[in-house]
XYZ file of C-alpha atoms in Angstrom:
413
model
C 0.464 0.006 0.348
C 1.463 3.319 -1.058
C 1.918 6.273 1.391
C -0.814 8.141 -0.450
C -3.675 4.728 0.106
C -2.432 5.190 4.251
C -3.082 8.278 4.656
C -6.309 8.273 2.082
C -7.695 4.739 4.364
C -6.573 6.848 7.815
C -8.592 10.060 7.271
C -11.837 6.987 5.863
C -13.445 8.127 8.716
C -13.405 12.015 7.740
C -14.068 11.491 3.927
C -17.110 9.038 4.632
C -18.612 11.224 6.685
C -18.566 14.399 5.189
C -19.620 12.706 1.747
C -22.735 12.152 3.883
C -23.476 14.554 4.824
C -22.301 16.176 0.706
C -24.943 13.039 -0.346
C -27.855 14.485 1.847
C -27.407 18.284 0.402
C -27.526 17.171 -2.734
C -30.333 15.481 -1.344
C -32.409 18.309 -1.978
C -30.914 19.489 -5.510
C -28.011 20.741 -7.029
C -29.356 24.403 -6.855
C -26.483 26.565 -6.104
C -28.457 28.548 -3.694
C -27.806 30.086 -0.213
C -29.232 27.442 1.347
C -26.274 25.100 -0.770
C -24.008 27.967 0.804
C -24.693 27.706 4.077
C -24.620 23.750 4.274
C -21.198 23.495 2.780
C -20.084 25.591 5.217
C -21.584 23.619 7.973
C -19.832 20.602 6.145
C -16.416 21.966 6.468
C -17.295 22.892 10.485
C -17.480 19.482 11.484
C -14.743 18.694 9.510
C -12.764 20.746 11.786
C -11.573 22.451 9.343
C -11.661 26.035 11.768
C -13.830 28.754 11.034
C -11.511 30.947 9.342
C -9.957 28.680 7.388
C -13.803 27.913 5.995
C -14.988 31.616 5.744
C -11.874 31.873 3.245
C -12.406 28.613 1.493
C -16.761 29.573 0.359
C -15.648 33.001 -0.175
C -12.754 31.733 -3.015
C -16.070 29.240 -4.220
C -18.738 31.567 -4.489
C -16.412 34.243 -6.010
C -15.241 30.972 -8.617
C -19.123 30.166 -9.223
C -19.707 34.146 -10.295
C -16.881 34.089 -12.647
C -18.030 30.871 -13.837
C -21.775 30.944 -13.960
C -21.649 27.661 -11.595
C -25.427 26.232 -11.020
C -25.051 23.338 -10.832
C -23.876 22.426 -7.010
C -22.013 19.108 -8.742
C -19.382 21.337 -10.384
C -19.088 22.895 -6.916
C -17.383 20.714 -5.455
C -15.258 19.705 -8.054
C -13.488 23.058 -7.546
C -13.128 22.240 -3.480
C -10.568 19.943 -3.818
C -8.778 22.542 -5.368
C -9.669 24.837 -2.687
C -8.584 23.193 0.725
C -4.920 22.405 -0.765
C -4.488 26.208 -1.507
C -5.350 26.810 1.944
C -2.775 25.272 3.309
C 0.662 27.492 4.190
C 3.383 26.101 1.483
C 7.108 26.351 3.427
C 9.454 27.878 1.251
C 12.272 25.566 1.565
C 12.318 22.003 3.272
C 13.972 22.824 6.408
C 15.444 18.716 6.031
C 16.723 19.906 2.675
C 17.979 22.895 3.871
C 21.516 21.185 5.794
C 22.848 21.435 8.200
C 20.331 22.101 10.931
C 19.385 21.384 14.259
C 16.041 21.297 14.329
C 13.709 21.495 17.889
C 9.841 19.811 18.466
C 7.939 21.124 20.989
C 4.664 19.309 21.809
C 2.248 18.539 24.514
C 2.785 14.653 25.910
C 1.173 12.184 23.849
C 1.430 13.870 20.271
C 4.436 11.619 18.875
C 7.748 13.673 19.515
C 10.226 11.092 20.466
C 8.910 8.432 17.993
C 9.118 10.803 15.336
C 12.533 12.023 16.048
C 13.466 8.471 16.144
C 11.997 8.170 12.768
C 13.163 11.362 11.590
C 16.740 9.983 12.760
C 16.675 5.873 10.876
C 15.239 8.059 7.481
C 18.302 10.388 7.050
C 20.593 7.992 8.427
C 19.667 5.503 5.516
C 20.234 8.112 3.481
C 23.849 9.302 3.701
C 23.539 12.122 6.479
C 25.054 12.575 9.673
C 22.948 12.561 12.301
C 23.000 13.301 16.045
C 19.787 13.153 18.244
C 19.666 15.352 21.575
C 17.458 13.741 24.404
C 15.704 16.927 26.206
C 12.874 15.169 27.673
C 14.194 14.433 30.967
C 11.459 14.665 33.210
C 9.174 11.945 31.339
C 9.587 8.626 32.642
C 11.536 6.164 30.753
C 12.089 8.994 27.422
C 15.833 8.871 28.079
C 15.528 4.456 26.885
C 12.875 4.896 23.735
C 15.075 7.300 22.076
C 17.462 5.264 23.090
C 15.881 2.264 21.016
C 15.118 4.847 18.361
C 19.403 6.014 18.421
C 20.166 2.436 18.017
C 17.560 1.300 15.733
C 19.101 3.974 13.489
C 22.145 3.389 14.093
C 23.070 7.170 15.789
C 24.295 9.214 18.626
C 22.724 10.477 21.069
C 22.962 13.029 23.545
C 21.071 12.642 27.427
C 22.201 13.281 31.046
C 20.375 11.745 34.185
C 17.023 11.983 34.635
C 15.650 15.344 36.112
C 18.661 16.929 34.309
C 18.100 21.061 33.034
C 16.718 19.993 29.964
C 18.796 23.555 28.663
C 21.891 21.860 29.689
C 21.883 18.846 27.644
C 20.369 20.974 24.069
C 23.967 23.108 25.168
C 25.867 20.293 24.975
C 24.137 17.980 21.838
C 24.889 21.276 19.575
C 28.900 21.035 21.281
C 28.380 17.678 20.320
C 27.703 18.436 16.677
C 29.713 20.806 15.960
C 32.633 18.115 17.789
C 31.088 15.722 15.091
C 30.131 18.219 12.247
C 26.218 16.823 12.375
C 24.092 17.718 8.841
C 20.638 16.997 11.378
C 20.584 17.401 15.065
C 17.292 16.519 15.712
C 16.146 17.978 19.831
C 13.352 15.605 21.552
C 11.736 18.677 23.843
C 9.402 17.210 27.214
C 6.193 17.747 26.466
C 4.488 21.225 27.639
C 0.476 21.930 28.750
C -0.173 25.117 26.912
C -2.488 26.118 29.673
C 0.322 26.349 32.199
C 2.459 29.280 31.561
C 5.146 27.951 33.808
C 6.169 24.781 31.613
C 5.770 27.303 28.298
C 8.368 29.342 29.982
C 10.637 26.819 30.811
C 9.931 25.333 27.060
C 10.665 28.964 26.100
C 13.736 29.401 27.915
C 15.096 26.245 26.792
C 14.657 27.389 22.591
C 16.174 30.556 23.040
C 19.510 28.456 24.521
C 19.230 26.745 21.470
C 19.117 29.447 19.188
C 21.517 31.468 20.402
C 24.360 28.757 21.165
C 23.908 27.357 17.647
C 25.837 28.214 14.885
C 23.372 25.670 12.358
C 19.551 27.366 10.928
C 17.656 26.220 13.904
C 13.577 25.265 13.427
C 11.112 24.967 16.142
C 8.514 22.587 14.600
C 5.248 21.937 16.719
C 3.934 18.466 17.125
C 0.594 18.019 16.966
C -2.059 15.012 17.265
C -4.189 15.109 14.406
C -7.010 12.971 17.102
C -7.713 15.651 19.087
C -9.837 18.346 17.063
C -9.926 21.792 17.726
C -8.478 21.455 20.702
C -5.088 20.711 18.693
C -5.764 24.740 16.285
C -5.609 26.070 20.398
C -2.460 24.016 21.302
C -0.355 25.423 18.085
C -2.264 29.221 19.064
C 0.096 28.880 22.843
C 2.716 27.422 21.247
C 3.483 29.930 18.581
C 2.616 33.103 20.544
C 5.776 31.358 23.085
C 8.399 29.930 20.432
C 7.414 32.228 17.078
C 6.493 28.270 15.353
C 8.126 27.350 12.196
C 6.649 24.701 11.084
C 4.365 21.257 11.843
C 4.545 17.617 12.095
C 0.520 16.390 12.025
C 0.642 12.650 13.558
C -1.433 9.443 14.512
C -4.087 9.687 10.876
C -5.031 6.517 12.387
C -9.179 6.269 10.389
C -9.752 7.888 14.469
C -8.926 11.528 13.325
C -11.571 14.009 10.886
C -7.879 15.359 9.323
C -9.638 18.791 8.434
C -7.894 20.325 11.794
C -4.239 20.531 9.607
C -6.017 22.664 7.016
C -7.126 25.040 10.600
C -4.284 25.712 12.091
C -1.694 25.877 8.613
C -3.829 28.076 7.590
C -4.987 30.567 10.443
C -1.279 30.764 12.286
C 0.557 30.615 8.576
C 2.586 27.616 9.820
C 4.008 25.277 6.605
C 3.570 21.023 7.206
C 6.544 19.356 6.517
C 6.046 16.045 7.361
C 2.506 13.895 8.288
C 2.174 10.301 9.739
C -0.502 7.511 9.472
C 0.974 4.713 11.646
C 3.837 3.488 14.276
C 6.744 2.133 11.449
C 8.668 4.081 9.934
C 7.339 3.630 6.592
C 4.158 5.697 8.035
C 5.968 9.101 8.415
C 6.864 11.207 4.708
C 6.902 14.105 3.322
C 3.412 16.356 3.415
C 1.950 17.005 0.692
C -0.972 19.714 0.087
C -3.596 18.178 -2.705
C -2.319 14.841 -1.503
C -3.809 15.455 1.523
C -7.275 17.284 0.175
C -7.578 14.674 -1.820
C -8.069 12.058 0.793
C -10.061 14.862 2.972
C -12.816 15.063 0.590
C -12.637 11.966 -1.783
C -14.135 12.023 -4.915
C -18.118 12.887 -5.064
C -19.058 12.794 -8.099
C -17.396 9.456 -7.889
C -19.169 8.268 -5.358
C -22.142 9.955 -5.941
C -22.599 8.508 -10.124
C -21.675 4.876 -7.924
C -24.856 4.714 -5.595
C -26.876 5.576 -8.518
C -25.932 2.639 -11.031
C -26.263 0.719 -7.877
C -29.685 1.814 -7.179
C -30.496 1.432 -11.198
C -28.832 -2.347 -10.937
C -31.030 -2.861 -7.610
C -34.329 -1.710 -8.902
C -36.385 -1.952 -12.317
C -36.822 0.948 -14.908
C -40.395 1.610 -15.342
C -39.794 2.891 -19.453
C -38.087 -1.565 -19.509
C -41.954 -2.282 -17.809
C -44.285 -0.897 -19.721
C -42.359 -2.101 -23.107
C -42.343 -6.051 -20.908
C -46.395 -5.193 -20.769
C -47.304 -4.078 -23.533
C -45.277 -7.000 -25.343
C -47.293 -9.528 -23.202
C -49.894 -7.758 -24.346
C -49.260 -8.145 -28.478
C -48.367 -11.748 -27.314
C -51.527 -12.563 -26.604
C -53.172 -10.691 -29.081
C -51.389 -12.662 -31.081
C -52.517 -15.705 -29.986
C -56.006 -14.967 -29.576
C -56.581 -13.554 -32.882
C -54.795 -16.502 -35.164
C -57.065 -19.053 -32.421
C -54.822 -21.115 -29.588
C -54.812 -24.880 -30.226
C -57.061 -26.509 -29.033
C -59.215 -29.591 -28.761
C -61.728 -27.345 -30.907
C -59.449 -25.939 -33.418
C -59.496 -21.942 -34.306
C -61.534 -20.050 -31.759
C -62.611 -16.143 -32.023
C -61.281 -13.491 -30.226
C -65.177 -12.527 -28.502
C -65.842 -16.459 -27.924
C -61.672 -16.657 -26.058
C -62.654 -13.507 -24.266
C -66.333 -14.755 -22.809
C -64.821 -18.536 -21.744
C -61.671 -16.982 -19.981
C -65.080 -15.098 -18.302
C -67.613 -18.358 -18.006
C -64.220 -20.329 -15.868
C -63.529 -17.436 -14.338
C -67.076 -16.742 -13.110
C -67.300 -20.765 -12.030
C -64.438 -20.787 -9.929
C -66.070 -18.171 -7.977
C -69.107 -20.565 -7.882
C -66.731 -24.015 -6.617
C -66.285 -22.259 -3.730
C -66.607 -23.996 -0.599
C -70.123 -23.123 1.142
C -69.024 -22.499 5.241
C -70.241 -24.732 6.825
C -73.799 -25.765 9.351
C -73.555 -25.243 11.779
C -74.650 -28.035 13.626
C -75.542 -26.174 17.495
C -79.800 -25.581 17.561
C -80.895 -22.209 15.426
C -83.659 -20.738 18.113
C -87.529 -19.848 16.711
C -86.943 -16.234 17.061
C -83.127 -16.570 14.221
C -85.176 -18.722 12.286
C -88.093 -16.358 11.251
C -85.475 -13.107 11.150
C -85.602 -10.893 8.080
C -82.821 -12.461 5.778
C -81.224 -9.854 4.017
C -81.015 -8.636 0.046
C -77.556 -9.763 -1.311
C -79.426 -8.285 -4.902
C -77.574 -5.004 -4.171
C -74.419 -7.199 -2.806
C -70.718 -6.415 -5.402
C -70.311 -9.524 -7.000
C -67.842 -11.409 -6.547
C -66.388 -11.657 -10.642
C -66.177 -7.997 -10.509
C -62.300 -8.340 -9.021
C -61.102 -10.976 -11.311
C -62.964 -8.247 -14.190
C -60.471 -5.653 -12.658
C -57.439 -7.629 -12.657
C -58.338 -9.579 -15.936
C -58.601 -5.265 -17.817
C -54.876 -4.239 -16.411
C -53.499 -7.099 -19.258
C -56.121 -8.430 -22.048
C -55.858 -6.254 -24.766
C -59.777 -5.695 -26.077
C -60.762 -4.416 -22.523
C -63.766 -6.358 -21.048
C-alpha cells in the first residue's frame, strides 16, 4: 500500500462522514443557492477545518461560481479539493533538505514527538546524512530510554544526561557535540508541555532561546500535533506559536479516528507549513506532506461516489420504461394468440369467444368455492323467522376478476 493510500485509509472516517453530509445536501437538489452555501459551510466546520479557513474557502468558491456562472452544486464541489489544498501554507524551503540544521520538536505529551524524532533519524541516516540526537525530555518516565531504542535502531549517537537534569543544559551539550562531529542534522526532543500552564511554557521558551543563541546552524522549531485532538489542537498551536514563534508543523496519528481538517485550520490560520505527516507507528508511516494529496484524501471524489450510488440504485430497481415495454409485449403476444386461435381440442377459436370463455371460467371458479360448514347447534325459532337480508345489491364477486383482467387484456372487458 502506497503512502497516499495509507493517508486515504487514515482519513477514511472523515471522508465518509463528509461525503454523507454532501449527499444529504445534494438530495434536495443541485441548485447553488444560499441553502447550498450554508450547508457546505457547516459540513466544513464539522470536519474541523476551522472558522477562518472555512470562511476563506467559501468566499473563494462563491467568487469562482459567479465568474464561471456555475449553477449546479456538483460543479462547485469539483473545485473544493483544489480550494482546500490552496488553504495550506506552502513552505519556502524544505528544512530537512537545507542542511546543516538543528530541529527542535515541541508539543504536549502524547503527540508522538519522540517517535517522530526516531523515525526521522532512521530515514536521514539511511539517506547518508550525519545525524545526532539530543534527549531534551528529562522529565517524562522512560523518555530517555525510548529515544535510546530509536538511536540504536538508526545507528546514531545520542546526547543525554540523567533523568531530572535541566533540559536547556542537555540541548547546549548536544549542539557542542554536533560541532565536534560535524553533524548535518541535529534532532532534539523536548519535554511535553501543557499549553495551558504558563510556568511550563516559560521553561520551554528558555530551552528554545538557549538553542537559538548557542547554535551556529539554522534552528527550526516544529510543533508536533496529534490530529485526533480536533479543535483543541488549534488552541495548542496558537499558544505554542505565541510563546515560541514556530516555524512549522508535523501532523501525526492520522489512524482513521482523526477528522484531519485540523491540519487545514492550523496551517491556514497561523501561516505555518506542514513538513511531515504520520499515519502509523512504522518507519515508512512518516513522509513528506503533500497538500493536494491530503485534500484529495480528506474530501474525496464526490461525483464518483454519486455515480456509483446511482448505478447501484439503477441495477437494484427495475426501469419503469422497461416494465412498460415488457407489459406491452405481453399484451401484443396475447392479442396475437387470441386473433390467430390458440391450439386446442376445438380447433380455431374466435377472439370474442375466447374472452367469453375466460369470464365464464372465472365465474365458475368463484361459484365452486367451498361453502361455510353449517352449524350443528340448534337455532332458536326467532332466529329462523328473522328477516333475511337482500343480497341482490351486493357487489358481484367476479368484478375484482374483471378488473384484474382489464389490466392486461388487450381488448378490455
